[in-house]
Each structure stands twice: as structure tokens, then as C-alpha cells.
mmCIF file of N, CA and C in Angstrom:
data_model
loop_
_atom_site.group_PDB
_atom_site.id
_atom_site.type_symbol
_atom_site.label_atom_id
_atom_site.label_comp_id
_atom_site.label_asym_id
_atom_site.label_seq_id
_atom_site.Cartn_x
_atom_site.Cartn_y
_atom_site.Cartn_z
ATOM 1 N N MET A 1 -5.553 -88.376 68.351
ATOM 2 C CA MET A 1 -4.542 -87.544 67.802
ATOM 3 C C MET A 1 -3.609 -87.095 68.932
ATOM 4 N N SER A 2 -2.464 -86.965 68.542
ATOM 5 C CA SER A 2 -1.507 -86.596 69.571
ATOM 6 C C SER A 2 -1.421 -85.095 69.704
ATOM 7 N N ASN A 3 -0.865 -84.686 70.781
ATOM 8 C CA ASN A 3 -0.732 -83.258 71.051
ATOM 9 C C ASN A 3 0.182 -82.595 70.023
ATOM 10 N N GLY A 4 1.140 -83.264 69.464
ATOM 11 C CA GLY A 4 2.055 -82.712 68.468
ATOM 12 C C GLY A 4 1.328 -82.345 67.185
ATOM 13 N N ILE A 5 0.412 -83.223 66.801
ATOM 14 C CA ILE A 5 -0.350 -82.954 65.570
ATOM 15 C C ILE A 5 -1.289 -81.790 65.808
ATOM 16 N N ILE A 6 -1.893 -81.749 66.984
ATOM 17 C CA ILE A 6 -2.804 -80.642 67.304
ATOM 18 C C ILE A 6 -2.006 -79.331 67.305
ATOM 19 N N GLU A 7 -0.818 -79.336 67.803
ATOM 20 C CA GLU A 7 0.006 -78.125 67.836
ATOM 21 C C GLU A 7 0.379 -77.705 66.410
ATOM 22 N N ILE A 8 0.673 -78.657 65.559
ATOM 23 C CA ILE A 8 1.010 -78.349 64.170
ATOM 24 C C ILE A 8 -0.207 -77.750 63.460
ATOM 25 N N ILE A 9 -1.379 -78.323 63.711
ATOM 26 C CA ILE A 9 -2.613 -77.798 63.099
ATOM 27 C C ILE A 9 -2.881 -76.392 63.610
ATOM 28 N N LYS A 10 -2.669 -76.153 64.894
ATOM 29 C CA LYS A 10 -2.866 -74.814 65.471
ATOM 30 C C LYS A 10 -1.886 -73.828 64.821
ATOM 31 N N THR A 11 -0.641 -74.257 64.659
ATOM 32 C CA THR A 11 0.366 -73.379 64.066
ATOM 33 C C THR A 11 0.002 -73.056 62.612
ATOM 34 N N ILE A 12 -0.430 -74.079 61.881
ATOM 35 C CA ILE A 12 -0.848 -73.857 60.485
ATOM 36 C C ILE A 12 -2.057 -72.915 60.451
ATOM 37 N N SER A 13 -2.997 -73.098 61.362
ATOM 38 C CA SER A 13 -4.179 -72.225 61.434
ATOM 39 C C SER A 13 -3.767 -70.798 61.737
ATOM 40 N N VAL A 14 -2.838 -70.626 62.639
ATOM 41 C CA VAL A 14 -2.362 -69.276 62.980
ATOM 42 C C VAL A 14 -1.685 -68.662 61.756
ATOM 43 N N CYS A 15 -0.892 -69.440 61.046
ATOM 44 C CA CYS A 15 -0.227 -68.930 59.837
ATOM 45 C C CYS A 15 -1.247 -68.522 58.775
ATOM 46 N N PHE A 16 -2.246 -69.405 58.586
ATOM 47 C CA PHE A 16 -3.306 -69.037 57.623
ATOM 48 C C PHE A 16 -4.066 -67.800 58.102
ATOM 49 N N GLY A 17 -4.306 -67.712 59.373
ATOM 50 C CA GLY A 17 -4.982 -66.534 59.937
ATOM 51 C C GLY A 17 -4.163 -65.278 59.705
ATOM 52 N N CYS A 18 -2.830 -65.405 59.943
ATOM 53 C CA CYS A 18 -1.947 -64.253 59.712
ATOM 54 C C CYS A 18 -1.930 -63.886 58.230
ATOM 55 N N ALA A 19 -1.835 -64.904 57.383
ATOM 56 C CA ALA A 19 -1.826 -64.651 55.939
ATOM 57 C C ALA A 19 -3.130 -63.982 55.520
ATOM 58 N N THR A 20 -4.251 -64.467 56.060
ATOM 59 C CA THR A 20 -5.553 -63.865 55.749
ATOM 60 C C THR A 20 -5.597 -62.422 56.229
ATOM 61 N N ALA A 21 -5.078 -62.168 57.424
ATOM 62 C CA ALA A 21 -5.053 -60.801 57.956
ATOM 63 C C ALA A 21 -4.190 -59.896 57.080
ATOM 64 N N ILE A 22 -3.030 -60.421 56.678
ATOM 65 C CA ILE A 22 -2.135 -59.629 55.815
ATOM 66 C C ILE A 22 -2.809 -59.342 54.480
ATOM 67 N N LEU A 23 -3.451 -60.347 53.897
ATOM 68 C CA LEU A 23 -4.156 -60.136 52.625
ATOM 69 C C LEU A 23 -5.313 -59.152 52.790
ATOM 70 N N THR A 24 -6.009 -59.204 53.901
ATOM 71 C CA THR A 24 -7.108 -58.271 54.169
ATOM 72 C C THR A 24 -6.567 -56.842 54.260
ATOM 73 N N VAL A 25 -5.450 -56.669 54.979
ATOM 74 C CA VAL A 25 -4.840 -55.337 55.091
ATOM 75 C C VAL A 25 -4.368 -54.863 53.724
ATOM 76 N N LEU A 26 -3.730 -55.751 52.978
ATOM 77 C CA LEU A 26 -3.287 -55.374 51.625
ATOM 78 C C LEU A 26 -4.473 -54.980 50.745
ATOM 79 N N THR A 27 -5.549 -55.736 50.813
ATOM 80 C CA THR A 27 -6.753 -55.419 50.047
ATOM 81 C C THR A 27 -7.309 -54.072 50.491
ATOM 82 N N ALA A 28 -7.300 -53.827 51.791
ATOM 83 C CA ALA A 28 -7.808 -52.556 52.312
ATOM 84 C C ALA A 28 -6.955 -51.389 51.825
ATOM 85 N N ILE A 29 -5.670 -51.623 51.645
ATOM 86 C CA ILE A 29 -4.779 -50.562 51.171
ATOM 87 C C ILE A 29 -4.816 -50.475 49.644
ATOM 88 N N VAL A 30 -4.760 -51.598 48.975
ATOM 89 C CA VAL A 30 -4.649 -51.618 47.520
ATOM 90 C C VAL A 30 -5.935 -51.169 46.835
ATOM 91 N N THR A 31 -7.091 -51.557 47.351
ATOM 92 C CA THR A 31 -8.367 -51.204 46.694
ATOM 93 C C THR A 31 -8.525 -49.690 46.563
ATOM 94 N N PRO A 32 -8.372 -48.897 47.657
ATOM 95 C CA PRO A 32 -8.478 -47.448 47.468
ATOM 96 C C PRO A 32 -7.376 -46.895 46.564
ATOM 97 N N LEU A 33 -6.181 -47.459 46.685
ATOM 98 C CA LEU A 33 -5.095 -47.020 45.814
ATOM 99 C C LEU A 33 -5.428 -47.292 44.355
ATOM 100 N N ARG A 34 -5.945 -48.475 44.089
ATOM 101 C CA ARG A 34 -6.340 -48.838 42.722
ATOM 102 C C ARG A 34 -7.404 -47.871 42.219
ATOM 103 N N ARG A 35 -8.395 -47.584 43.074
ATOM 104 C CA ARG A 35 -9.457 -46.635 42.675
ATOM 105 C C ARG A 35 -8.873 -45.253 42.391
ATOM 106 N N LYS A 36 -7.933 -44.824 43.239
ATOM 107 C CA LYS A 36 -7.303 -43.509 43.028
ATOM 108 C C LYS A 36 -6.534 -43.486 41.712
ATOM 109 N N ILE A 37 -5.797 -44.563 41.454
ATOM 110 C CA ILE A 37 -5.007 -44.632 40.220
ATOM 111 C C ILE A 37 -5.923 -44.652 39.005
ATOM 112 N N ILE A 38 -6.979 -45.436 39.076
ATOM 113 C CA ILE A 38 -7.932 -45.495 37.955
ATOM 114 C C ILE A 38 -8.599 -44.130 37.774
ATOM 115 N N GLY A 39 -8.984 -43.491 38.875
ATOM 116 C CA GLY A 39 -9.576 -42.155 38.791
ATOM 117 C C GLY A 39 -8.611 -41.146 38.201
ATOM 118 N N TRP A 40 -7.342 -41.243 38.603
ATOM 119 C CA TRP A 40 -6.339 -40.330 38.071
ATOM 120 C C TRP A 40 -6.162 -40.531 36.568
ATOM 121 N N VAL A 41 -6.132 -41.805 36.162
ATOM 122 C CA VAL A 41 -6.009 -42.105 34.733
ATOM 123 C C VAL A 41 -7.215 -41.555 33.979
ATOM 124 N N ARG A 42 -8.391 -41.778 34.545
ATOM 125 C CA ARG A 42 -9.603 -41.242 33.888
ATOM 126 C C ARG A 42 -9.542 -39.726 33.824
ATOM 127 N N ASN A 43 -9.152 -39.085 34.920
ATOM 128 C CA ASN A 43 -9.061 -37.625 34.933
ATOM 129 C C ASN A 43 -7.992 -37.135 33.977
ATOM 130 N N THR A 44 -6.904 -37.874 33.891
ATOM 131 C CA THR A 44 -5.864 -37.507 32.935
ATOM 132 C C THR A 44 -6.424 -37.566 31.523
ATOM 133 N N ASN A 45 -7.183 -38.604 31.238
ATOM 134 C CA ASN A 45 -7.811 -38.695 29.913
ATOM 135 C C ASN A 45 -8.797 -37.558 29.721
ATOM 136 N N ASN A 46 -9.589 -37.264 30.747
ATOM 137 C CA ASN A 46 -10.537 -36.156 30.636
ATOM 138 C C ASN A 46 -9.801 -34.830 30.515
ATOM 139 N N THR A 47 -8.670 -34.713 31.241
ATOM 140 C CA THR A 47 -7.890 -33.485 31.145
ATOM 141 C C THR A 47 -7.365 -33.320 29.729
ATOM 142 N N ASN A 48 -6.875 -34.398 29.152
ATOM 143 C CA ASN A 48 -6.415 -34.318 27.766
ATOM 144 C C ASN A 48 -7.559 -33.943 26.841
ATOM 145 N N ASP A 49 -8.720 -34.538 27.089
ATOM 146 C CA ASP A 49 -9.898 -34.205 26.294
ATOM 147 C C ASP A 49 -10.272 -32.734 26.504
ATOM 148 N N THR A 50 -10.192 -32.302 27.754
ATOM 149 C CA THR A 50 -10.502 -30.907 28.063
ATOM 150 C C THR A 50 -9.495 -29.987 27.395
ATOM 151 N N ILE A 51 -8.237 -30.361 27.435
ATOM 152 C CA ILE A 51 -7.203 -29.557 26.782
ATOM 153 C C ILE A 51 -7.460 -29.482 25.279
ATOM 154 N N GLU A 52 -7.848 -30.601 24.686
ATOM 155 C CA GLU A 52 -8.165 -30.595 23.248
ATOM 156 C C GLU A 52 -9.345 -29.671 22.971
ATOM 157 N N LYS A 53 -10.366 -29.751 23.832
ATOM 158 C CA LYS A 53 -11.536 -28.885 23.639
ATOM 159 C C LYS A 53 -11.145 -27.419 23.817
ATOM 160 N N LEU A 54 -10.327 -27.125 24.823
ATOM 161 C CA LEU A 54 -9.878 -25.753 25.032
ATOM 162 C C LEU A 54 -9.043 -25.266 23.847
ATOM 163 N N ASN A 55 -8.216 -26.134 23.306
ATOM 164 C CA ASN A 55 -7.427 -25.769 22.130
ATOM 165 C C ASN A 55 -8.326 -25.472 20.935
ATOM 166 N N LYS A 56 -9.395 -26.285 20.772
ATOM 167 C CA LYS A 56 -10.345 -26.034 19.680
ATOM 168 C C LYS A 56 -11.054 -24.697 19.886
ATOM 169 N N ILE A 57 -11.463 -24.437 21.138
ATOM 170 C CA ILE A 57 -12.142 -23.163 21.443
ATOM 171 C C ILE A 57 -11.196 -22.000 21.186
ATOM 172 N N GLU A 58 -9.937 -22.152 21.595
ATOM 173 C CA GLU A 58 -8.953 -21.094 21.372
ATOM 174 C C GLU A 58 -8.753 -20.849 19.881
ATOM 175 N N ALA A 59 -8.686 -21.913 19.108
ATOM 176 C CA ALA A 59 -8.536 -21.779 17.654
ATOM 177 C C ALA A 59 -9.754 -21.085 17.047
ATOM 178 N N MET A 60 -10.944 -21.459 17.533
ATOM 179 C CA MET A 60 -12.168 -20.815 17.039
ATOM 180 C C MET A 60 -12.156 -19.332 17.390
ATOM 181 N N LEU A 61 -11.755 -18.996 18.616
ATOM 182 C CA LEU A 61 -11.705 -17.592 19.017
ATOM 183 C C LEU A 61 -10.710 -16.813 18.164
ATOM 184 N N GLU A 62 -9.550 -17.397 17.926
ATOM 185 C CA GLU A 62 -8.569 -16.731 17.071
ATOM 186 C C GLU A 62 -9.120 -16.519 15.674
ATOM 187 N N SER A 63 -9.849 -17.500 15.171
ATOM 188 C CA SER A 63 -10.459 -17.388 13.850
ATOM 189 C C SER A 63 -11.500 -16.265 13.834
ATOM 190 N N HIS A 64 -12.318 -16.222 14.891
ATOM 191 C CA HIS A 64 -13.341 -15.168 14.970
ATOM 192 C C HIS A 64 -12.706 -13.790 15.124
ATOM 193 N N ILE A 65 -11.647 -13.715 15.911
ATOM 194 C CA ILE A 65 -10.962 -12.429 16.079
ATOM 195 C C ILE A 65 -10.376 -11.980 14.751
ATOM 196 N N ALA A 66 -9.769 -12.902 14.026
ATOM 197 C CA ALA A 66 -9.209 -12.560 12.718
ATOM 198 C C ALA A 66 -10.311 -12.110 11.764
ATOM 199 N N LEU A 67 -11.442 -12.827 11.799
ATOM 200 C CA LEU A 67 -12.570 -12.463 10.940
ATOM 201 C C LEU A 67 -13.130 -11.103 11.339
ATOM 202 N N ASP A 68 -13.262 -10.855 12.658
ATOM 203 C CA ASP A 68 -13.753 -9.554 13.125
ATOM 204 C C ASP A 68 -12.793 -8.436 12.731
ATOM 205 N N THR A 69 -11.497 -8.704 12.830
ATOM 206 C CA THR A 69 -10.502 -7.710 12.428
ATOM 207 C C THR A 69 -10.627 -7.427 10.940
ATOM 208 N N GLU A 70 -10.809 -8.486 10.178
ATOM 209 C CA GLU A 70 -10.971 -8.329 8.729
ATOM 210 C C GLU A 70 -12.236 -7.514 8.422
ATOM 211 N N LYS A 71 -13.326 -7.828 9.116
ATOM 212 C CA LYS A 71 -14.576 -7.080 8.905
ATOM 213 C C LYS A 71 -14.401 -5.624 9.326
ATOM 214 N N TRP A 72 -13.714 -5.402 10.450
ATOM 215 C CA TRP A 72 -13.486 -4.035 10.914
ATOM 216 C C TRP A 72 -12.678 -3.263 9.876
ATOM 217 N N ASP A 73 -11.606 -3.878 9.378
ATOM 218 C CA ASP A 73 -10.784 -3.222 8.363
ATOM 219 C C ASP A 73 -11.612 -2.903 7.125
ATOM 220 N N MET A 74 -12.477 -3.848 6.739
ATOM 221 C CA MET A 74 -13.327 -3.627 5.565
ATOM 222 C C MET A 74 -14.312 -2.485 5.824
ATOM 223 N N SER A 75 -14.896 -2.435 7.019
ATOM 224 C CA SER A 75 -15.860 -1.370 7.314
ATOM 225 C C SER A 75 -15.170 -0.012 7.356
ATOM 226 N N VAL A 76 -13.923 0.035 7.836
ATOM 227 C CA VAL A 76 -13.172 1.290 7.828
ATOM 228 C C VAL A 76 -12.917 1.728 6.385
ATOM 229 N N LYS A 77 -12.547 0.770 5.548
ATOM 230 C CA LYS A 77 -12.312 1.092 4.130
ATOM 231 C C LYS A 77 -13.587 1.564 3.453
ATOM 232 N N LEU A 78 -14.703 0.886 3.773
ATOM 233 C CA LEU A 78 -15.991 1.300 3.188
ATOM 234 C C LEU A 78 -16.381 2.692 3.666
ATOM 235 N N ALA A 79 -16.174 2.972 4.948
ATOM 236 C CA ALA A 79 -16.498 4.300 5.483
ATOM 237 C C ALA A 79 -15.663 5.366 4.787
ATOM 238 N N GLU A 80 -14.386 5.071 4.564
ATOM 239 C CA GLU A 80 -13.521 6.022 3.865
ATOM 240 C C GLU A 80 -13.979 6.228 2.422
ATOM 241 N N ALA A 81 -14.404 5.137 1.795
ATOM 242 C CA ALA A 81 -14.886 5.245 0.410
ATOM 243 C C ALA A 81 -16.172 6.068 0.351
ATOM 244 N N VAL A 82 -17.087 5.816 1.289
ATOM 245 C CA VAL A 82 -18.341 6.578 1.327
ATOM 246 C C VAL A 82 -18.040 8.044 1.605
ATOM 247 N N LYS A 83 -17.121 8.281 2.546
ATOM 248 C CA LYS A 83 -16.745 9.659 2.882
ATOM 249 C C LYS A 83 -16.171 10.373 1.656
ATOM 250 N N ALA A 84 -15.322 9.680 0.893
ATOM 251 C CA ALA A 84 -14.750 10.273 -0.321
ATOM 252 C C ALA A 84 -15.843 10.573 -1.346
ATOM 253 N N GLY A 85 -16.796 9.652 -1.475
ATOM 254 C CA GLY A 85 -17.915 9.880 -2.400
ATOM 255 C C GLY A 85 -18.776 11.061 -1.968
ATOM 256 N N LEU A 86 -19.035 11.157 -0.672
ATOM 257 C CA LEU A 86 -19.817 12.293 -0.163
ATOM 258 C C LEU A 86 -19.074 13.608 -0.387
ATOM 259 N N ARG A 87 -17.761 13.600 -0.088
ATOM 260 C CA ARG A 87 -16.960 14.815 -0.293
ATOM 261 C C ARG A 87 -17.015 15.237 -1.753
ATOM 262 N N ASN A 88 -16.889 14.260 -2.651
ATOM 263 C CA ASN A 88 -16.943 14.565 -4.079
ATOM 264 C C ASN A 88 -18.305 15.151 -4.464
ATOM 265 N N SER A 89 -19.373 14.543 -3.956
ATOM 266 C CA SER A 89 -20.720 15.047 -4.268
ATOM 267 C C SER A 89 -20.926 16.454 -3.726
ATOM 268 N N ILE A 90 -20.447 16.682 -2.517
ATOM 269 C CA ILE A 90 -20.582 18.018 -1.906
ATOM 270 C C ILE A 90 -19.836 19.047 -2.744
ATOM 271 N N LEU A 91 -18.597 18.728 -3.096
ATOM 272 C CA LEU A 91 -17.792 19.688 -3.867
ATOM 273 C C LEU A 91 -18.385 19.934 -5.248
ATOM 274 N N GLU A 92 -18.870 18.881 -5.907
ATOM 275 C CA GLU A 92 -19.497 19.060 -7.224
ATOM 276 C C GLU A 92 -20.730 19.952 -7.128
ATOM 277 N N LEU A 93 -21.583 19.688 -6.123
ATOM 278 C CA LEU A 93 -22.802 20.478 -5.959
ATOM 279 C C LEU A 93 -22.457 21.917 -5.607
ATOM 280 N N CYS A 94 -21.501 22.111 -4.718
ATOM 281 C CA CYS A 94 -21.090 23.471 -4.349
ATOM 282 C C CYS A 94 -20.542 24.220 -5.568
ATOM 283 N N ASP A 95 -19.637 23.546 -6.302
ATOM 284 C CA ASP A 95 -19.050 24.198 -7.483
ATOM 285 C C ASP A 95 -20.116 24.565 -8.507
ATOM 286 N N LYS A 96 -21.071 23.663 -8.722
ATOM 287 C CA LYS A 96 -22.157 23.919 -9.676
ATOM 288 C C LYS A 96 -22.961 25.153 -9.259
ATOM 289 N N CYS A 97 -23.292 25.208 -7.969
ATOM 290 C CA CYS A 97 -24.088 26.335 -7.464
ATOM 291 C C CYS A 97 -23.280 27.636 -7.463
ATOM 292 N N LEU A 98 -21.991 27.553 -7.095
ATOM 293 C CA LEU A 98 -21.165 28.759 -7.065
ATOM 294 C C LEU A 98 -20.972 29.325 -8.473
ATOM 295 N N VAL A 99 -20.812 28.438 -9.464
ATOM 296 C CA VAL A 99 -20.671 28.892 -10.860
ATOM 297 C C VAL A 99 -21.966 29.558 -11.305
ATOM 298 N N LYS A 100 -23.108 28.933 -10.934
ATOM 299 C CA LYS A 100 -24.422 29.456 -11.316
ATOM 300 C C LYS A 100 -24.762 30.721 -10.530
ATOM 301 N N GLY A 101 -24.207 30.862 -9.331
ATOM 302 C CA GLY A 101 -24.471 32.049 -8.509
ATOM 303 C C GLY A 101 -25.736 31.931 -7.679
ATOM 304 N N SER A 102 -26.353 30.751 -7.649
ATOM 305 C CA SER A 102 -27.574 30.560 -6.854
ATOM 306 C C SER A 102 -27.698 29.080 -6.496
ATOM 307 N N ILE A 103 -28.656 28.816 -5.596
ATOM 308 C CA ILE A 103 -28.908 27.445 -5.160
ATOM 309 C C ILE A 103 -30.411 27.252 -5.042
ATOM 310 N N THR A 104 -30.898 26.092 -5.455
ATOM 311 C CA THR A 104 -32.334 25.817 -5.302
ATOM 312 C C THR A 104 -32.558 25.232 -3.898
ATOM 313 N N SER A 105 -33.814 25.242 -3.488
ATOM 314 C CA SER A 105 -34.122 24.716 -2.146
ATOM 315 C C SER A 105 -33.801 23.219 -2.058
ATOM 316 N N ILE A 106 -34.012 22.486 -3.147
ATOM 317 C CA ILE A 106 -33.706 21.049 -3.142
ATOM 318 C C ILE A 106 -32.193 20.836 -3.092
ATOM 319 N N GLN A 107 -31.447 21.629 -3.842
ATOM 320 C CA GLN A 107 -29.989 21.521 -3.785
ATOM 321 C C GLN A 107 -29.476 21.837 -2.378
ATOM 322 N N LYS A 108 -30.105 22.830 -1.761
ATOM 323 C CA LYS A 108 -29.699 23.217 -0.412
ATOM 324 C C LYS A 108 -29.957 22.083 0.584
ATOM 325 N N LEU A 109 -31.144 21.467 0.494
ATOM 326 C CA LEU A 109 -31.469 20.340 1.380
ATOM 327 C C LEU A 109 -30.513 19.166 1.135
ATOM 328 N N ASN A 110 -30.250 18.875 -0.135
ATOM 329 C CA ASN A 110 -29.305 17.804 -0.464
ATOM 330 C C ASN A 110 -27.914 18.106 0.085
ATOM 331 N N LEU A 111 -27.497 19.346 -0.086
ATOM 332 C CA LEU A 111 -26.177 19.744 0.393
ATOM 333 C C LEU A 111 -26.076 19.612 1.909
ATOM 334 N N ILE A 112 -27.102 20.028 2.614
ATOM 335 C CA ILE A 112 -27.126 19.916 4.082
ATOM 336 C C ILE A 112 -27.063 18.449 4.504
ATOM 337 N N ASP A 113 -27.878 17.601 3.858
ATOM 338 C CA ASP A 113 -27.875 16.168 4.191
ATOM 339 C C ASP A 113 -26.519 15.518 3.888
ATOM 340 N N LEU A 114 -25.967 15.835 2.705
ATOM 341 C CA LEU A 114 -24.672 15.267 2.329
ATOM 342 C C LEU A 114 -23.579 15.668 3.323
ATOM 343 N N TYR A 115 -23.562 16.961 3.675
ATOM 344 C CA TYR A 115 -22.521 17.449 4.572
ATOM 345 C C TYR A 115 -22.678 16.850 5.976
ATOM 346 N N LYS A 116 -23.925 16.704 6.432
ATOM 347 C CA LYS A 116 -24.169 16.124 7.755
ATOM 348 C C LYS A 116 -23.620 14.699 7.821
ATOM 349 N N GLU A 117 -23.913 13.897 6.799
ATOM 350 C CA GLU A 117 -23.428 12.514 6.776
ATOM 351 C C GLU A 117 -21.911 12.463 6.606
ATOM 352 N N TYR A 118 -21.379 13.361 5.801
ATOM 353 C CA TYR A 118 -19.928 13.444 5.622
ATOM 354 C C TYR A 118 -19.255 13.749 6.961
ATOM 355 N N HIS A 119 -19.817 14.691 7.673
ATOM 356 C CA HIS A 119 -19.283 15.081 8.980
ATOM 357 C C HIS A 119 -19.448 13.944 9.998
ATOM 358 N N ASN A 120 -20.588 13.213 9.964
ATOM 359 C CA ASN A 120 -20.810 12.080 10.882
ATOM 360 C C ASN A 120 -19.801 10.954 10.662
ATOM 361 N N LEU A 121 -19.323 10.815 9.429
ATOM 362 C CA LEU A 121 -18.317 9.795 9.128
ATOM 363 C C LEU A 121 -16.908 10.255 9.485
ATOM 364 N N GLY A 122 -16.823 11.434 10.090
ATOM 365 C CA GLY A 122 -15.509 11.936 10.489
ATOM 366 C C GLY A 122 -14.861 12.796 9.433
ATOM 367 N N GLY A 123 -15.663 13.263 8.505
ATOM 368 C CA GLY A 123 -15.129 14.119 7.455
ATOM 369 C C GLY A 123 -14.531 15.385 8.049
ATOM 370 N N ASP A 124 -13.393 15.753 7.498
ATOM 371 C CA ASP A 124 -12.726 16.946 7.991
ATOM 372 C C ASP A 124 -13.390 18.193 7.413
ATOM 373 N N THR A 125 -12.769 19.303 7.642
ATOM 374 C CA THR A 125 -13.366 20.569 7.184
ATOM 375 C C THR A 125 -12.869 20.960 5.795
ATOM 376 N N TYR A 126 -12.400 19.983 5.029
ATOM 377 C CA TYR A 126 -11.854 20.232 3.699
ATOM 378 C C TYR A 126 -12.838 20.999 2.818
ATOM 379 N N CYS A 127 -14.088 20.587 2.846
ATOM 380 C CA CYS A 127 -15.058 21.231 1.957
ATOM 381 C C CYS A 127 -15.992 22.185 2.705
ATOM 382 N N THR A 128 -15.682 22.513 3.957
ATOM 383 C CA THR A 128 -16.561 23.370 4.764
ATOM 384 C C THR A 128 -16.685 24.773 4.181
ATOM 385 N N ASP A 129 -15.576 25.347 3.716
ATOM 386 C CA ASP A 129 -15.625 26.716 3.182
ATOM 387 C C ASP A 129 -16.570 26.819 1.990
ATOM 388 N N ARG A 130 -16.441 25.886 1.046
ATOM 389 C CA ARG A 130 -17.322 25.920 -0.123
ATOM 390 C C ARG A 130 -18.761 25.601 0.269
ATOM 391 N N TYR A 131 -18.936 24.715 1.228
ATOM 392 C CA TYR A 131 -20.271 24.369 1.731
ATOM 393 C C TYR A 131 -20.958 25.624 2.292
ATOM 394 N N LYS A 132 -20.245 26.368 3.120
ATOM 395 C CA LYS A 132 -20.820 27.585 3.719
ATOM 396 C C LYS A 132 -21.120 28.645 2.651
ATOM 397 N N LEU A 133 -20.207 28.767 1.683
ATOM 398 C CA LEU A 133 -20.452 29.727 0.595
ATOM 399 C C LEU A 133 -21.709 29.352 -0.185
ATOM 400 N N ALA A 134 -21.857 28.065 -0.495
ATOM 401 C CA ALA A 134 -23.012 27.612 -1.276
ATOM 402 C C ALA A 134 -24.307 27.804 -0.484
ATOM 403 N N LEU A 135 -24.290 27.586 0.809
ATOM 404 C CA LEU A 135 -25.504 27.758 1.621
ATOM 405 C C LEU A 135 -25.969 29.215 1.653
ATOM 406 N N HIS A 136 -25.030 30.141 1.520
ATOM 407 C CA HIS A 136 -25.392 31.568 1.581
ATOM 408 C C HIS A 136 -25.706 32.172 0.212
ATOM 409 N N LEU A 137 -25.697 31.350 -0.807
ATOM 410 C CA LEU A 137 -26.072 31.850 -2.137
ATOM 411 C C LEU A 137 -27.582 32.156 -2.149
ATOM 412 N N PRO A 138 -27.972 33.078 -3.002
ATOM 413 C CA PRO A 138 -29.408 33.359 -3.104
ATOM 414 C C PRO A 138 -30.157 32.133 -3.628
ATOM 415 N N GLU A 139 -31.334 31.912 -3.073
ATOM 416 C CA GLU A 139 -32.130 30.762 -3.474
ATOM 417 C C GLU A 139 -32.985 31.130 -4.679
ATOM 418 N N LYS A 140 -32.853 30.355 -5.730
ATOM 419 C CA LYS A 140 -33.652 30.549 -6.922
ATOM 420 C C LYS A 140 -34.253 29.210 -7.281
ATOM 421 N N ASN A 141 -35.554 29.129 -7.164
ATOM 422 C CA ASN A 141 -36.240 27.874 -7.544
ATOM 423 C C ASN A 141 -36.714 27.990 -8.980
ATOM 424 N N ILE A 142 -36.547 26.905 -9.717
ATOM 425 C CA ILE A 142 -36.897 26.907 -11.123
ATOM 426 C C ILE A 142 -38.344 26.579 -11.293
#
């Protein structure tokens, strides 16, 4: 073989070597980049999934808050209704005893219990005057 052919083969080998080196460098750069891009895409998908889950949790919380508010409103209404019923019972019992001019020990105990619960529910002093008058009536047991 002549020296010219050997030089051409050497030049081709150097070119292939350079091409191989360039491809190796590109692979070294592209592989981590590809992994980063794939990871980012996966995280983006997970982020979207996480956002959907957070939106569902937020909707559930809003639903629970609305339900709790509804229950609270209902319990306030029930407390007011019970308070009105207690006030009515207290006034009826007081009026009955005041008309009669006396109170039995059982009526007195009932009146004390009714007034205590009425007061615990935040009852005002609307019926306090009649309550005190009825408590000081003479006790007559039948």
C-alpha cells in the first residue's frame, strides 16, 4: 500500500474518531437533558394531578363548611325554639301558681329546673319577675 492510501485511511479514522467523540459528548449532554425533560413532564402531570386533588379537597372542605354552617344555623334555631318553649312553660306555671296564691313543692322544683335551663340557653330576664314571685308563694302540698 502506498503512503497516500495510508494517509487517507488515517484521515478517515481521525474523522470517525472525531465524529465518535462528538456523538459521545452529545450523548453525555442529551441523556441528562432528556431525563430532566421527562422528569419535568412527569412532575407536570403529577402537579396537575395534585392540583386536581387539591381542588377536590377544597370543594369537600367548602361542602363541609356549608354543611357545618347549616347545622349551626339549625342548632341556633332549635335553641331559640326550646328557649321559647321553656319561657312559655315558666310563664304558664308562674301564672297558674300566682292565680292560685300558692305553689307545691313539685311545681317549685319544676319551676327552678325550667328557669335554670332557660337561663343556660341565654334566656333573658323577661320572666324573672314572675319566677321570683312564684318562688316566694306559700308552699301548699296537696
